[in-house]
Amino acid sequence: PPPPPALPQQVPPEEPSTADPDGSVPLAAPASTGEAQPSGSVLHLLDNFKDAWEPYEPTDIPMFWHIPKAGGSSIKDSMGGCHRFVQATEFGVTDGHADDPEVAIVYPAVPGVADTDRSPFVNIDSTTVAGIQRAKELGFADAQLAQVVVSPFVFETNDLFTRTARGRLFSVFRHPVERAVSMFYYIRVADWEPSYSPELQDWTIEQYANSDIVENNW
């Protein structure tokens, strides 16, 4: 009689993939798993921040990553003007507080505005690298004075926090092309900004997009 048909070969099941749908592999496993970070990860540079899935502790400090022209100014106005949070921003070192010898809550005056309803700030500048270094030297984080930090930096602000007073990052995003177009029209007229570029008033958006001035890291 003919031999019996061969049984199909048993193939062991594949391990679940850790790649994203586009084929990329995440930078690092969640810190709570205790797994080692893959080679090339930069998350160790943010070790003074907490992961979003870690439990909240009273010593945690929210840090708002302010991306220009993405609605961040409205968020700041809401946090300060509506909720009256004690903020750490560039405004804390105005009105003569840039050289204060110790970290403190201050109420700087707004130039040109009636001096009746000042908002609270910590007397540090979290929007410059030099200001972040000064805040670190003053023991900003462990003083536990700020209810929220605002900065356009991410990696640099890691130095603002400590292992006993860690940051919790949040942000507001905007479509990158819409954001870049908004920035183009803004810096043409915003004469109060360091980035003010009146020469762009004679440019087209195409010229701006192809120039060395356009941003490319947001």
PDB file of C-alpha atoms in Angstrom:
ATOM      1  CA  PRO A   1       0.000   0.000   0.000  1.00  0.00           C
ATOM      2  CA  PRO A   2       1.138   3.617  -0.551  1.00  0.00           C
ATOM      3  CA  PRO A   3       2.812   5.354   2.415  1.00  0.00           C
ATOM      4  CA  PRO A   4       0.576   7.645   4.522  1.00  0.00           C
ATOM      5  CA  PRO A   5       0.696  11.359   3.629  1.00  0.00           C
ATOM      6  CA  ALA A   6       3.296  13.398   5.512  1.00  0.00           C
ATOM      7  CA  LEU A   7       1.972  15.472   8.375  1.00  0.00           C
ATOM      8  CA  PRO A   8       2.444  19.246   8.049  1.00  0.00           C
ATOM      9  CA  GLN A   9       5.519  20.524   9.831  1.00  0.00           C
ATOM     10  CA  GLN A  10       4.774  22.160  13.165  1.00  0.00           C
ATOM     11  CA  VAL A  11       5.997  25.775  13.171  1.00  0.00           C
ATOM     12  CA  PRO A  12       6.479  27.367  16.579  1.00  0.00           C
ATOM     13  CA  PRO A  13       4.400  30.507  17.094  1.00  0.00           C
ATOM     14  CA  GLU A  14       6.186  33.798  16.497  1.00  0.00           C
ATOM     15  CA  GLU A  15       7.049  36.020  19.385  1.00  0.00           C
ATOM     16  CA  PRO A  16       4.843  39.121  19.577  1.00  0.00           C
ATOM     17  CA  SER A  17       6.425  41.974  17.704  1.00  0.00           C
ATOM     18  CA  THR A  18       7.579  45.036  19.619  1.00  0.00           C
ATOM     19  CA  ALA A  19       7.783  47.140  16.485  1.00  0.00           C
ATOM     20  CA  ASP A  20       5.380  49.961  15.762  1.00  0.00           C
ATOM     21  CA  PRO A  21       3.117  49.667  12.684  1.00  0.00           C
ATOM     22  CA  ASP A  22       5.670  51.553  10.612  1.00  0.00           C
ATOM     23  CA  GLY A  23       8.337  48.978  11.472  1.00  0.00           C
ATOM     24  CA  SER A  24      10.223  51.133  13.950  1.00  0.00           C
ATOM     25  CA  VAL A  25      11.169  49.848  17.377  1.00  0.00           C
ATOM     26  CA  PRO A  26      10.352  51.952  20.460  1.00  0.00           C
ATOM     27  CA  LEU A  27      13.278  53.761  22.016  1.00  0.00           C
ATOM     28  CA  ALA A  28      12.860  52.070  25.359  1.00  0.00           C
ATOM     29  CA  ALA A  29      10.660  49.754  27.346  1.00  0.00           C
ATOM     30  CA  PRO A  30       8.547  51.328  30.111  1.00  0.00           C
ATOM     31  CA  ALA A  31      10.723  52.078  33.099  1.00  0.00           C
ATOM     32  CA  SER A  32       8.323  50.273  35.396  1.00  0.00           C
ATOM     33  CA  THR A  33       9.202  46.907  33.791  1.00  0.00           C
ATOM     34  CA  GLY A  34      12.804  47.106  34.901  1.00  0.00           C
ATOM     35  CA  GLU A  35      14.004  46.149  31.407  1.00  0.00           C
ATOM     36  CA  ALA A  36      17.209  47.617  30.055  1.00  0.00           C
ATOM     37  CA  GLN A  37      16.952  50.370  27.494  1.00  0.00           C
ATOM     38  CA  PRO A  38      18.055  49.463  23.972  1.00  0.00           C
ATOM     39  CA  SER A  39      21.270  50.883  22.639  1.00  0.00           C
ATOM     40  CA  GLY A  40      20.760  54.385  21.263  1.00  0.00           C
ATOM     41  CA  SER A  41      18.024  55.378  23.704  1.00  0.00           C
ATOM     42  CA  VAL A  42      18.125  58.965  24.957  1.00  0.00           C
ATOM     43  CA  LEU A  43      15.639  58.454  27.778  1.00  0.00           C
ATOM     44  CA  HIS A  44      18.415  58.290  30.361  1.00  0.00           C
ATOM     45  CA  LEU A  45      18.900  62.000  29.638  1.00  0.00           C
ATOM     46  CA  LEU A  46      15.419  62.580  31.072  1.00  0.00           C
ATOM     47  CA  ASP A  47      15.833  60.553  34.252  1.00  0.00           C
ATOM     48  CA  ASN A  48      14.563  63.406  36.426  1.00  0.00           C
ATOM     49  CA  PHE A  49      11.188  63.215  34.674  1.00  0.00           C
ATOM     50  CA  LYS A  50       8.522  60.707  35.572  1.00  0.00           C
ATOM     51  CA  ASP A  51       6.861  58.435  33.061  1.00  0.00           C
ATOM     52  CA  ALA A  52       3.193  59.223  32.536  1.00  0.00           C
ATOM     53  CA  TRP A  53       2.138  55.817  33.866  1.00  0.00           C
ATOM     54  CA  GLU A  54       3.981  56.219  37.169  1.00  0.00           C
ATOM     55  CA  PRO A  55       1.794  57.080  40.180  1.00  0.00           C
ATOM     56  CA  TYR A  56       1.472  60.737  41.140  1.00  0.00           C
ATOM     57  CA  GLU A  57       3.337  61.996  44.180  1.00  0.00           C
ATOM     58  CA  PRO A  58       2.873  65.382  45.880  1.00  0.00           C
ATOM     59  CA  THR A  59       6.505  66.268  45.135  1.00  0.00           C
ATOM     60  CA  ASP A  60       5.992  65.918  41.344  1.00  0.00           C
ATOM     61  CA  ILE A  61       6.177  69.184  39.380  1.00  0.00           C
ATOM     62  CA  PRO A  62       4.249  69.617  36.103  1.00  0.00           C
ATOM     63  CA  MET A  63       6.419  70.900  33.236  1.00  0.00           C
ATOM     64  CA  PHE A  64       4.711  72.485  30.221  1.00  0.00           C
ATOM     65  CA  TRP A  65       6.800  72.128  27.060  1.00  0.00           C
ATOM     66  CA  HIS A  66       5.931  75.367  25.252  1.00  0.00           C
ATOM     67  CA  ILE A  67       6.154  74.856  21.493  1.00  0.00           C
ATOM     68  CA  PRO A  68       6.003  78.253  19.734  1.00  0.00           C
ATOM     69  CA  LYS A  69       2.798  79.080  17.840  1.00  0.00           C
ATOM     70  CA  ALA A  70       0.997  75.964  19.055  1.00  0.00           C
ATOM     71  CA  GLY A  71      -1.400  77.529  21.548  1.00  0.00           C
ATOM     72  CA  GLY A  72       1.067  77.628  24.427  1.00  0.00           C
ATOM     73  CA  SER A  73       0.502  81.275  25.345  1.00  0.00           C
ATOM     74  CA  SER A  74      -3.185  80.570  25.898  1.00  0.00           C
ATOM     75  CA  ILE A  75      -2.246  77.666  28.183  1.00  0.00           C
ATOM     76  CA  LYS A  76       0.068  79.937  30.174  1.00  0.00           C
ATOM     77  CA  ASP A  77      -2.624  82.619  30.480  1.00  0.00           C
ATOM     78  CA  SER A  78      -5.095  80.017  31.704  1.00  0.00           C
ATOM     79  CA  MET A  79      -2.696  78.570  34.277  1.00  0.00           C
ATOM     80  CA  GLY A  80      -1.629  81.961  35.588  1.00  0.00           C
ATOM     81  CA  GLY A  81      -4.547  84.302  35.018  1.00  0.00           C
ATOM     82  CA  CYS A  82      -7.431  81.871  35.626  1.00  0.00           C
ATOM     83  CA  HIS A  83      -6.043  79.241  37.995  1.00  0.00           C
ATOM     84  CA  ARG A  84      -3.439  81.460  39.648  1.00  0.00           C
ATOM     85  CA  PHE A  85      -0.836  78.723  39.609  1.00  0.00           C
ATOM     86  CA  VAL A  86       2.616  79.664  40.843  1.00  0.00           C
ATOM     87  CA  GLN A  87       4.566  79.499  37.589  1.00  0.00           C
ATOM     88  CA  ALA A  88       8.242  79.233  36.742  1.00  0.00           C
ATOM     89  CA  THR A  89       8.745  81.163  33.491  1.00  0.00           C
ATOM     90  CA  GLU A  90      10.931  83.962  32.165  1.00  0.00           C
ATOM     91  CA  PHE A  91       8.648  86.473  33.891  1.00  0.00           C
ATOM     92  CA  GLY A  92       9.878  85.453  37.321  1.00  0.00           C
ATOM     93  CA  VAL A  93      13.173  87.301  36.918  1.00  0.00           C
ATOM     94  CA  THR A  94      11.631  90.601  35.807  1.00  0.00           C
ATOM     95  CA  ASP A  95      11.040  93.588  38.059  1.00  0.00           C
ATOM     96  CA  GLY A  96      14.493  93.275  39.643  1.00  0.00           C
ATOM     97  CA  HIS A  97      14.463  89.572  40.571  1.00  0.00           C
ATOM     98  CA  ALA A  98      17.183  88.303  38.218  1.00  0.00           C
ATOM     99  CA  ASP A  99      19.841  88.385  40.938  1.00  0.00           C
ATOM    100  CA  ASP A 100      17.844  87.276  43.963  1.00  0.00           C
ATOM    101  CA  PRO A 101      20.158  85.202  46.216  1.00  0.00           C
ATOM    102  CA  GLU A 102      17.566  82.516  46.994  1.00  0.00           C
ATOM    103  CA  VAL A 103      14.547  80.969  45.359  1.00  0.00           C
ATOM    104  CA  ALA A 104      11.230  82.563  46.337  1.00  0.00           C
ATOM    105  CA  ILE A 105       7.706  83.364  45.165  1.00  0.00           C
ATOM    106  CA  VAL A 106       7.493  86.887  43.769  1.00  0.00           C
ATOM    107  CA  TYR A 107       4.822  89.083  42.236  1.00  0.00           C
ATOM    108  CA  PRO A 108       6.514  91.085  39.458  1.00  0.00           C
ATOM    109  CA  ALA A 109       4.706  94.046  37.964  1.00  0.00           C
ATOM    110  CA  VAL A 110       3.555  93.935  34.346  1.00  0.00           C
ATOM    111  CA  PRO A 111       4.966  96.950  32.474  1.00  0.00           C
ATOM    112  CA  GLY A 112       2.223  99.321  31.381  1.00  0.00           C
ATOM    113  CA  VAL A 113      -0.506  97.474  33.287  1.00  0.00           C
ATOM    114  CA  ALA A 114      -2.345  98.767  36.363  1.00  0.00           C
ATOM    115  CA  ASP A 115      -0.554  97.469  39.449  1.00  0.00           C
ATOM    116  CA  THR A 116      -3.591  95.878  41.126  1.00  0.00           C
ATOM    117  CA  ASP A 117      -3.696  92.132  40.488  1.00  0.00           C
ATOM    118  CA  ARG A 118      -0.267  90.542  40.172  1.00  0.00           C
ATOM    119  CA  SER A 119       0.225  86.813  39.528  1.00  0.00           C
ATOM    120  CA  PRO A 120       2.688  84.657  41.493  1.00  0.00           C
ATOM    121  CA  PHE A 121       5.939  83.439  39.951  1.00  0.00           C
ATOM    122  CA  VAL A 122       9.104  81.755  41.155  1.00  0.00           C
ATOM    123  CA  ASN A 123      12.104  84.034  40.699  1.00  0.00           C
ATOM    124  CA  ILE A 124      13.909  81.864  38.141  1.00  0.00           C
ATOM    125  CA  ASP A 125      13.979  81.813  34.331  1.00  0.00           C
ATOM    126  CA  SER A 126      13.186  78.350  32.953  1.00  0.00           C
ATOM    127  CA  THR A 127      13.292  79.485  29.315  1.00  0.00           C
ATOM    128  CA  THR A 128      17.073  79.858  28.916  1.00  0.00           C
ATOM    129  CA  VAL A 129      19.927  77.438  29.540  1.00  0.00           C
ATOM    130  CA  ALA A 130      21.639  79.967  31.823  1.00  0.00           C
ATOM    131  CA  GLY A 131      18.421  80.459  33.744  1.00  0.00           C
ATOM    132  CA  ILE A 132      17.964  76.725  34.174  1.00  0.00           C
ATOM    133  CA  GLN A 133      21.501  76.409  35.539  1.00  0.00           C
ATOM    134  CA  ARG A 134      20.881  79.241  38.015  1.00  0.00           C
ATOM    135  CA  ALA A 135      17.637  77.592  39.145  1.00  0.00           C
ATOM    136  CA  LYS A 136      19.467  74.319  39.711  1.00  0.00           C
ATOM    137  CA  GLU A 137      22.112  76.062  41.816  1.00  0.00           C
ATOM    138  CA  LEU A 138      19.391  77.729  43.918  1.00  0.00           C
ATOM    139  CA  GLY A 139      17.747  74.367  44.648  1.00  0.00           C
ATOM    140  CA  PHE A 140      14.603  75.243  42.718  1.00  0.00           C
ATOM    141  CA  ALA A 141      12.908  71.828  42.521  1.00  0.00           C
ATOM    142  CA  ASP A 142      13.317  70.703  46.124  1.00  0.00           C
ATOM    143  CA  ALA A 143      12.079  74.099  47.330  1.00  0.00           C
ATOM    144  CA  GLN A 144       8.646  72.943  46.072  1.00  0.00           C
ATOM    145  CA  LEU A 145       7.441  76.476  45.281  1.00  0.00           C
ATOM    146  CA  ALA A 146       6.314  76.148  41.654  1.00  0.00           C
ATOM    147  CA  GLN A 147       3.021  74.549  40.713  1.00  0.00           C
ATOM    148  CA  VAL A 148       4.064  74.435  37.048  1.00  0.00           C
ATOM    149  CA  VAL A 149       7.233  75.045  35.009  1.00  0.00           C
ATOM    150  CA  VAL A 150       7.080  76.462  31.474  1.00  0.00           C
ATOM    151  CA  SER A 151       9.961  76.045  29.020  1.00  0.00           C
ATOM    152  CA  PRO A 152      10.695  75.559  25.308  1.00  0.00           C
ATOM    153  CA  PHE A 153      13.418  73.072  26.325  1.00  0.00           C
ATOM    154  CA  VAL A 154      13.052  69.397  27.183  1.00  0.00           C
ATOM    155  CA  PHE A 155      16.469  67.807  27.747  1.00  0.00           C
ATOM    156  CA  GLU A 156      17.906  70.943  29.330  1.00  0.00           C
ATOM    157  CA  THR A 157      15.073  71.137  31.856  1.00  0.00           C
ATOM    158  CA  ASN A 158      16.036  67.728  33.210  1.00  0.00           C
ATOM    159  CA  ASP A 159      18.553  69.649  35.327  1.00  0.00           C
ATOM    160  CA  LEU A 160      15.738  71.680  36.883  1.00  0.00           C
ATOM    161  CA  PHE A 161      14.437  68.602  38.671  1.00  0.00           C
ATOM    162  CA  THR A 162      15.899  66.064  41.083  1.00  0.00           C
ATOM    163  CA  ARG A 163      15.272  62.464  42.059  1.00  0.00           C
ATOM    164  CA  THR A 164      13.181  63.716  44.978  1.00  0.00           C
ATOM    165  CA  ALA A 165      11.283  66.372  42.997  1.00  0.00           C
ATOM    166  CA  ARG A 166      10.694  65.006  39.506  1.00  0.00           C
ATOM    167  CA  GLY A 167       9.066  66.651  36.521  1.00  0.00           C
ATOM    168  CA  ARG A 168       5.906  65.549  34.701  1.00  0.00           C
ATOM    169  CA  LEU A 169       5.968  66.651  31.082  1.00  0.00           C
ATOM    170  CA  PHE A 170       2.893  67.791  29.138  1.00  0.00           C
ATOM    171  CA  SER A 171       2.425  69.852  25.994  1.00  0.00           C
ATOM    172  CA  VAL A 172       0.080  71.086  23.262  1.00  0.00           C
ATOM    173  CA  PHE A 173       0.892  70.229  19.644  1.00  0.00           C
ATOM    174  CA  ARG A 174      -0.096  71.697  16.304  1.00  0.00           C
ATOM    175  CA  HIS A 175       0.262  70.451  12.746  1.00  0.00           C
ATOM    176  CA  PRO A 176       3.900  71.274  11.896  1.00  0.00           C
ATOM    177  CA  VAL A 177       3.129  72.959   8.572  1.00  0.00           C
ATOM    178  CA  GLU A 178       0.385  75.117  10.062  1.00  0.00           C
ATOM    179  CA  ARG A 179       2.703  75.999  12.926  1.00  0.00           C
ATOM    180  CA  ALA A 180       5.523  77.013  10.560  1.00  0.00           C
ATOM    181  CA  VAL A 181       3.177  79.188   8.474  1.00  0.00           C
ATOM    182  CA  SER A 182       1.898  80.882  11.619  1.00  0.00           C
ATOM    183  CA  MET A 183       5.454  81.544  12.748  1.00  0.00           C
ATOM    184  CA  PHE A 184       6.272  83.148   9.390  1.00  0.00           C
ATOM    185  CA  TYR A 185       3.446  85.667   9.650  1.00  0.00           C
ATOM    186  CA  TYR A 186       4.124  86.268  13.333  1.00  0.00           C
ATOM    187  CA  ILE A 187       7.816  87.158  13.251  1.00  0.00           C
ATOM    188  CA  ARG A 188       7.173  89.643  10.444  1.00  0.00           C
ATOM    189  CA  VAL A 189       5.171  91.880  12.801  1.00  0.00           C
ATOM    190  CA  ALA A 190       6.087  90.901  16.384  1.00  0.00           C
ATOM    191  CA  ASP A 191       8.562  93.718  17.101  1.00  0.00           C
ATOM    192  CA  TRP A 192       8.599  92.785  20.802  1.00  0.00           C
ATOM    193  CA  GLU A 193      10.161  89.385  20.082  1.00  0.00           C
ATOM    194  CA  PRO A 194      13.914  88.647  19.767  1.00  0.00           C
ATOM    195  CA  SER A 195      13.050  86.725  16.579  1.00  0.00           C
ATOM    196  CA  TYR A 196      11.401  89.766  14.959  1.00  0.00           C
ATOM    197  CA  SER A 197      12.331  89.844  11.247  1.00  0.00           C
ATOM    198  CA  PRO A 198      10.754  92.831   9.472  1.00  0.00           C
ATOM    199  CA  GLU A 199      12.560  91.976   6.229  1.00  0.00           C
ATOM    200  CA  LEU A 200      10.183  89.028   5.866  1.00  0.00           C
ATOM    201  CA  GLN A 201       7.365  91.448   5.113  1.00  0.00           C
ATOM    202  CA  ASP A 202       8.604  91.432   1.517  1.00  0.00           C
ATOM    203  CA  TRP A 203       8.955  87.638   1.345  1.00  0.00           C
ATOM    204  CA  THR A 204       6.539  85.000   0.156  1.00  0.00           C
ATOM    205  CA  ILE A 205       5.843  81.898   2.199  1.00  0.00           C
ATOM    206  CA  GLU A 206       7.712  79.873  -0.453  1.00  0.00           C
ATOM    207  CA  GLN A 207      10.823  82.016   0.002  1.00  0.00           C
ATOM    208  CA  TYR A 208      10.613  81.517   3.758  1.00  0.00           C
ATOM    209  CA  ALA A 209      10.201  77.753   3.410  1.00  0.00           C
ATOM    210  CA  ASN A 210      13.324  77.494   1.261  1.00  0.00           C
ATOM    211  CA  SER A 211      15.453  79.828   3.377  1.00  0.00           C
ATOM    212  CA  ASP A 212      17.877  79.188   6.232  1.00  0.00           C
ATOM    213  CA  ILE A 213      15.559  81.033   8.615  1.00  0.00           C
ATOM    214  CA  VAL A 214      12.770  78.465   8.630  1.00  0.00           C
ATOM    215  CA  GLU A 215      12.673  76.193  11.665  1.00  0.00           C
ATOM    216  CA  ASN A 216      13.125  72.486  11.162  1.00  0.00           C
ATOM    217  CA  ASN A 217      13.300  70.995  14.632  1.00  0.00           C
ATOM    218  CA  TRP A 218       9.731  71.112  15.869  1.00  0.00           C
TER     219      TRP A 218
END
